[in-house]
PDB file of C-alpha atoms in Angstrom:
ATOM      1  CA  UNK A   1     -25.254   6.789 -16.184  1.00  0.00           C
ATOM      2  CA  UNK A   2     -24.572   5.280 -13.117  1.00  0.00           C
ATOM      3  CA  UNK A   3     -24.760   1.330 -14.638  1.00  0.00           C
ATOM      4  CA  UNK A   4     -20.397   2.700 -15.639  1.00  0.00           C
ATOM      5  CA  UNK A   5     -20.332   3.585 -11.641  1.00  0.00           C
ATOM      6  CA  UNK A   6     -18.491   0.285 -10.441  1.00  0.00           C
ATOM      7  CA  UNK A   7     -18.615  -0.689  -6.404  1.00  0.00           C
ATOM      8  CA  UNK A   8     -15.828  -1.249  -4.570  1.00  0.00           C
ATOM      9  CA  UNK A   9     -13.845  -1.064  -0.979  1.00  0.00           C
ATOM     10  CA  UNK A  10     -11.595   1.540  -1.133  1.00  0.00           C
ATOM     11  CA  UNK A  11     -10.124   3.952   1.080  1.00  0.00           C
ATOM     12  CA  UNK A  12      -7.959   6.922   0.211  1.00  0.00           C
ATOM     13  CA  UNK A  13      -5.733   9.438   2.231  1.00  0.00           C
ATOM     14  CA  UNK A  14      -4.659  12.329   1.118  1.00  0.00           C
ATOM     15  CA  UNK A  15      -1.757  14.981   2.287  1.00  0.00           C
ATOM     16  CA  UNK A  16      -1.038  18.160   0.616  1.00  0.00           C
ATOM     17  CA  UNK A  17       0.966  16.710  -2.289  1.00  0.00           C
ATOM     18  CA  UNK A  18       0.559  12.691  -1.988  1.00  0.00           C
ATOM     19  CA  UNK A  19      -1.751  10.098  -1.576  1.00  0.00           C
ATOM     20  CA  UNK A  20      -2.452   6.262  -0.639  1.00  0.00           C
ATOM     21  CA  UNK A  21      -5.431   4.343  -1.902  1.00  0.00           C
ATOM     22  CA  UNK A  22      -5.944   0.903  -0.356  1.00  0.00           C
ATOM     23  CA  UNK A  23      -8.630  -1.745  -1.877  1.00  0.00           C
ATOM     24  CA  UNK A  24      -8.748  -5.009  -2.764  1.00  0.00           C
ATOM     25  CA  UNK A  25      -7.157  -6.315  -5.831  1.00  0.00           C
ATOM     26  CA  UNK A  26      -6.076  -9.958  -7.597  1.00  0.00           C
ATOM     27  CA  UNK A  27      -3.354 -11.968  -7.878  1.00  0.00           C
ATOM     28  CA  UNK A  28      -3.422 -14.437 -10.956  1.00  0.00           C
ATOM     29  CA  UNK A  29      -1.288 -17.319 -12.044  1.00  0.00           C
ATOM     30  CA  UNK A  30      -0.600 -18.464 -14.934  1.00  0.00           C
ATOM     31  CA  UNK A  31       0.159 -21.432 -17.184  1.00  0.00           C
ATOM     32  CA  UNK A  32       0.543 -21.612 -21.184  1.00  0.00           C
ATOM     33  CA  UNK A  33      -1.470 -18.687 -21.282  1.00  0.00           C
ATOM     34  CA  UNK A  34      -4.279 -19.796 -19.125  1.00  0.00           C
ATOM     35  CA  UNK A  35      -5.384 -18.629 -15.548  1.00  0.00           C
ATOM     36  CA  UNK A  36      -4.905 -21.665 -13.041  1.00  0.00           C
ATOM     37  CA  UNK A  37      -5.605 -19.988 -10.381  1.00  0.00           C
ATOM     38  CA  UNK A  38      -6.506 -16.334  -8.414  1.00  0.00           C
ATOM     39  CA  UNK A  39      -5.916 -15.399  -5.344  1.00  0.00           C
ATOM     40  CA  UNK A  40      -7.066 -12.223  -3.049  1.00  0.00           C
ATOM     41  CA  UNK A  41      -4.137  -9.595  -2.526  1.00  0.00           C
ATOM     42  CA  UNK A  42      -4.611  -6.232  -1.051  1.00  0.00           C
ATOM     43  CA  UNK A  43      -3.275  -3.179  -2.904  1.00  0.00           C
ATOM     44  CA  UNK A  44      -1.736   0.029  -1.411  1.00  0.00           C
ATOM     45  CA  UNK A  45      -1.255   2.926  -4.454  1.00  0.00           C
ATOM     46  CA  UNK A  46       0.631   5.802  -2.844  1.00  0.00           C
ATOM     47  CA  UNK A  47       1.312   8.568  -5.515  1.00  0.00           C
ATOM     48  CA  UNK A  48       1.758  12.395  -5.788  1.00  0.00           C
ATOM     49  CA  UNK A  49      -0.532  15.314  -6.742  1.00  0.00           C
ATOM     50  CA  UNK A  50       2.504  17.532  -7.480  1.00  0.00           C
ATOM     51  CA  UNK A  51       2.899  17.199 -11.770  1.00  0.00           C
ATOM     52  CA  UNK A  52       6.097  15.652 -12.822  1.00  0.00           C
ATOM     53  CA  UNK A  53       9.548  17.610 -12.221  1.00  0.00           C
ATOM     54  CA  UNK A  54      11.301  15.285 -14.488  1.00  0.00           C
ATOM     55  CA  UNK A  55      10.828  13.544 -17.669  1.00  0.00           C
ATOM     56  CA  UNK A  56      11.514   9.740 -15.423  1.00  0.00           C
ATOM     57  CA  UNK A  57      10.116  11.013 -12.053  1.00  0.00           C
ATOM     58  CA  UNK A  58       7.885   8.305 -10.528  1.00  0.00           C
ATOM     59  CA  UNK A  59       4.458   9.631  -9.583  1.00  0.00           C
ATOM     60  CA  UNK A  60       3.242   6.245  -8.022  1.00  0.00           C
ATOM     61  CA  UNK A  61       4.183   3.201  -6.407  1.00  0.00           C
ATOM     62  CA  UNK A  62       2.206   0.283  -5.985  1.00  0.00           C
ATOM     63  CA  UNK A  63       2.733  -2.343  -3.464  1.00  0.00           C
ATOM     64  CA  UNK A  64       0.209  -5.507  -3.084  1.00  0.00           C
ATOM     65  CA  UNK A  65       0.174  -7.486   0.248  1.00  0.00           C
ATOM     66  CA  UNK A  66      -0.924 -10.859   0.613  1.00  0.00           C
ATOM     67  CA  UNK A  67      -4.126 -11.128   3.901  1.00  0.00           C
ATOM     68  CA  UNK A  68      -1.835 -12.009   6.022  1.00  0.00           C
ATOM     69  CA  UNK A  69       1.031  -9.178   5.198  1.00  0.00           C
ATOM     70  CA  UNK A  70      -1.937  -6.517   4.954  1.00  0.00           C
ATOM     71  CA  UNK A  71      -2.486  -7.560   8.971  1.00  0.00           C
ATOM     72  CA  UNK A  72       0.909  -7.488  10.128  1.00  0.00           C
ATOM     73  CA  UNK A  73       0.804  -3.830   8.302  1.00  0.00           C
ATOM     74  CA  UNK A  74      -2.230  -2.955  10.842  1.00  0.00           C
ATOM     75  CA  UNK A  75      -0.262  -4.212  13.203  1.00  0.00           C
ATOM     76  CA  UNK A  76       2.352  -2.050  13.061  1.00  0.00           C
ATOM     77  CA  UNK A  77       0.188   1.173  12.533  1.00  0.00           C
ATOM     78  CA  UNK A  78      -1.456   0.177  15.698  1.00  0.00           C
ATOM     79  CA  UNK A  79       2.114  -0.395  17.720  1.00  0.00           C
ATOM     80  CA  UNK A  80       3.973   2.597  15.943  1.00  0.00           C
ATOM     81  CA  UNK A  81       0.329   4.928  16.879  1.00  0.00           C
ATOM     82  CA  UNK A  82       0.852   4.032  20.681  1.00  0.00           C
ATOM     83  CA  UNK A  83       4.311   4.784  20.719  1.00  0.00           C
ATOM     84  CA  UNK A  84       4.926   7.933  22.698  1.00  0.00           C
ATOM     85  CA  UNK A  85       8.257   8.523  21.212  1.00  0.00           C
ATOM     86  CA  UNK A  86       9.184   8.629  17.555  1.00  0.00           C
ATOM     87  CA  UNK A  87       8.770   5.105  15.899  1.00  0.00           C
ATOM     88  CA  UNK A  88       9.363   3.399  12.721  1.00  0.00           C
ATOM     89  CA  UNK A  89       7.821  -0.158  11.344  1.00  0.00           C
ATOM     90  CA  UNK A  90       8.465  -1.917   7.994  1.00  0.00           C
ATOM     91  CA  UNK A  91       7.410  -4.792   6.616  1.00  0.00           C
ATOM     92  CA  UNK A  92       9.485  -7.199   5.476  1.00  0.00           C
ATOM     93  CA  UNK A  93      10.905  -5.598   1.628  1.00  0.00           C
ATOM     94  CA  UNK A  94       9.282  -6.910  -1.802  1.00  0.00           C
ATOM     95  CA  UNK A  95      11.919  -8.062  -4.079  1.00  0.00           C
ATOM     96  CA  UNK A  96      11.406  -8.841  -7.724  1.00  0.00           C
ATOM     97  CA  UNK A  97      13.982  -8.968 -10.653  1.00  0.00           C
ATOM     98  CA  UNK A  98      13.798  -7.693 -13.841  1.00  0.00           C
ATOM     99  CA  UNK A  99      14.427  -4.117 -12.492  1.00  0.00           C
ATOM    100  CA  UNK A 100      16.544  -1.594 -14.319  1.00  0.00           C
ATOM    101  CA  UNK A 101      19.652  -3.130 -15.641  1.00  0.00           C
ATOM    102  CA  UNK A 102      17.898  -6.758 -15.085  1.00  0.00           C
ATOM    103  CA  UNK A 103      18.405  -6.205 -11.485  1.00  0.00           C
ATOM    104  CA  UNK A 104      16.775  -6.619  -8.659  1.00  0.00           C
ATOM    105  CA  UNK A 105      13.924  -4.477  -7.418  1.00  0.00           C
ATOM    106  CA  UNK A 106      13.384  -3.667  -3.394  1.00  0.00           C
ATOM    107  CA  UNK A 107      10.462  -1.538  -2.559  1.00  0.00           C
ATOM    108  CA  UNK A 108       9.598  -0.883   1.367  1.00  0.00           C
ATOM    109  CA  UNK A 109       6.880   0.014   3.288  1.00  0.00           C
ATOM    110  CA  UNK A 110       7.001   1.930   6.484  1.00  0.00           C
ATOM    111  CA  UNK A 111       4.565   3.051   9.088  1.00  0.00           C
ATOM    112  CA  UNK A 112       6.201   5.952  11.396  1.00  0.00           C
ATOM    113  CA  UNK A 113       5.447   8.235  14.125  1.00  0.00           C
ATOM    114  CA  UNK A 114       7.376  11.523  13.281  1.00  0.00           C
ATOM    115  CA  UNK A 115       9.085  14.231  15.215  1.00  0.00           C
ATOM    116  CA  UNK A 116      10.298  17.272  13.809  1.00  0.00           C
ATOM    117  CA  UNK A 117      10.962  21.290  14.990  1.00  0.00           C
ATOM    118  CA  UNK A 118       8.565  20.369  17.724  1.00  0.00           C
ATOM    119  CA  UNK A 119       5.744  18.756  15.921  1.00  0.00           C
ATOM    120  CA  UNK A 120       4.789  15.321  15.609  1.00  0.00           C
ATOM    121  CA  UNK A 121       2.333  13.441  13.596  1.00  0.00           C
ATOM    122  CA  UNK A 122       2.110   9.794  11.305  1.00  0.00           C
ATOM    123  CA  UNK A 123       2.689   9.125   7.788  1.00  0.00           C
ATOM    124  CA  UNK A 124       3.140   5.754   6.115  1.00  0.00           C
ATOM    125  CA  UNK A 125       6.241   5.416   3.128  1.00  0.00           C
ATOM    126  CA  UNK A 126       6.863   3.432   0.551  1.00  0.00           C
ATOM    127  CA  UNK A 127      10.555   3.331  -1.400  1.00  0.00           C
ATOM    128  CA  UNK A 128      11.507   1.557  -4.249  1.00  0.00           C
ATOM    129  CA  UNK A 129      15.267   1.985  -5.374  1.00  0.00           C
ATOM    130  CA  UNK A 130      16.027   6.012  -4.853  1.00  0.00           C
ATOM    131  CA  UNK A 131      11.955   6.625  -5.227  1.00  0.00           C
ATOM    132  CA  UNK A 132      10.096   7.636  -2.234  1.00  0.00           C
ATOM    133  CA  UNK A 133       6.788   8.708  -1.821  1.00  0.00           C
ATOM    134  CA  UNK A 134       5.693   9.586   2.309  1.00  0.00           C
ATOM    135  CA  UNK A 135       1.822  10.534   3.449  1.00  0.00           C
ATOM    136  CA  UNK A 136       1.269  12.232   6.525  1.00  0.00           C
ATOM    137  CA  UNK A 137      -2.044  11.323   8.223  1.00  0.00           C
ATOM    138  CA  UNK A 138      -3.618  12.537  11.137  1.00  0.00           C
ATOM    139  CA  UNK A 139      -3.503   9.655  13.686  1.00  0.00           C
ATOM    140  CA  UNK A 140      -7.765   9.269  13.460  1.00  0.00           C
ATOM    141  CA  UNK A 141      -6.805   8.271   9.735  1.00  0.00           C
ATOM    142  CA  UNK A 142      -3.504   6.408  10.650  1.00  0.00           C
ATOM    143  CA  UNK A 143      -5.566   4.013  13.278  1.00  0.00           C
ATOM    144  CA  UNK A 144      -8.837   3.825  10.709  1.00  0.00           C
ATOM    145  CA  UNK A 145      -5.754   2.717   7.743  1.00  0.00           C
ATOM    146  CA  UNK A 146      -4.864  -0.076  10.530  1.00  0.00           C
ATOM    147  CA  UNK A 147      -8.754  -1.198  10.703  1.00  0.00           C
ATOM    148  CA  UNK A 148      -9.728  -1.179   7.178  1.00  0.00           C
ATOM    149  CA  UNK A 149      -6.497  -3.240   6.042  1.00  0.00           C
ATOM    150  CA  UNK A 150      -7.676  -5.471   8.819  1.00  0.00           C
ATOM    151  CA  UNK A 151     -10.963  -5.772   7.613  1.00  0.00           C
ATOM    152  CA  UNK A 152      -9.270  -5.937   3.844  1.00  0.00           C
ATOM    153  CA  UNK A 153      -7.011  -8.901   5.482  1.00  0.00           C
ATOM    154  CA  UNK A 154      -9.759 -11.538   6.400  1.00  0.00           C
ATOM    155  CA  UNK A 155     -12.380 -10.405   3.005  1.00  0.00           C
ATOM    156  CA  UNK A 156      -8.763 -11.600   0.547  1.00  0.00           C
ATOM    157  CA  UNK A 157      -7.884 -14.503   2.539  1.00  0.00           C
ATOM    158  CA  UNK A 158      -9.818 -16.631  -0.779  1.00  0.00           C
ATOM    159  CA  UNK A 159      -8.307 -18.686  -4.076  1.00  0.00           C
ATOM    160  CA  UNK A 160     -10.047 -19.855  -6.776  1.00  0.00           C
ATOM    161  CA  UNK A 161      -8.271 -23.084  -8.738  1.00  0.00           C
ATOM    162  CA  UNK A 162      -9.603 -25.809 -10.843  1.00  0.00           C
ATOM    163  CA  UNK A 163     -10.425 -28.731  -8.175  1.00  0.00           C
TER     164      UNK A 163
END
């Protein structure tokens, strides 16, 4: 039944063992159990395509960007793509409390151009504590991700709240 299908803008990049899905999302703020505000956000969901090797292994990490952060990431991807030498550009880390042992959890997102053993390429990498998921990608997909992020950044720049 086609009625069960949900239409949404989404871009996915796959490598041999990892992937990233970029799509619009919403952040809701509650007060007293009532949603008082909803705002547009952009989600990058990094995931592994390989089976878990350890029971506690992290197989996916989400990074939620404010619209201006998604735009900044698009600019960083373009900057790295235009570099003649290996380069890394990071967004400001996301920090939140309540991680393991009540500590602070830090998540980073990096766009990079790498060079190893005479080969070079591009990658988007997310890191949270000691876990990292890197998605190597050809230049065209890397640049398309930047364009898609740029488009979503303006589309998701909205708020819903009571007057």
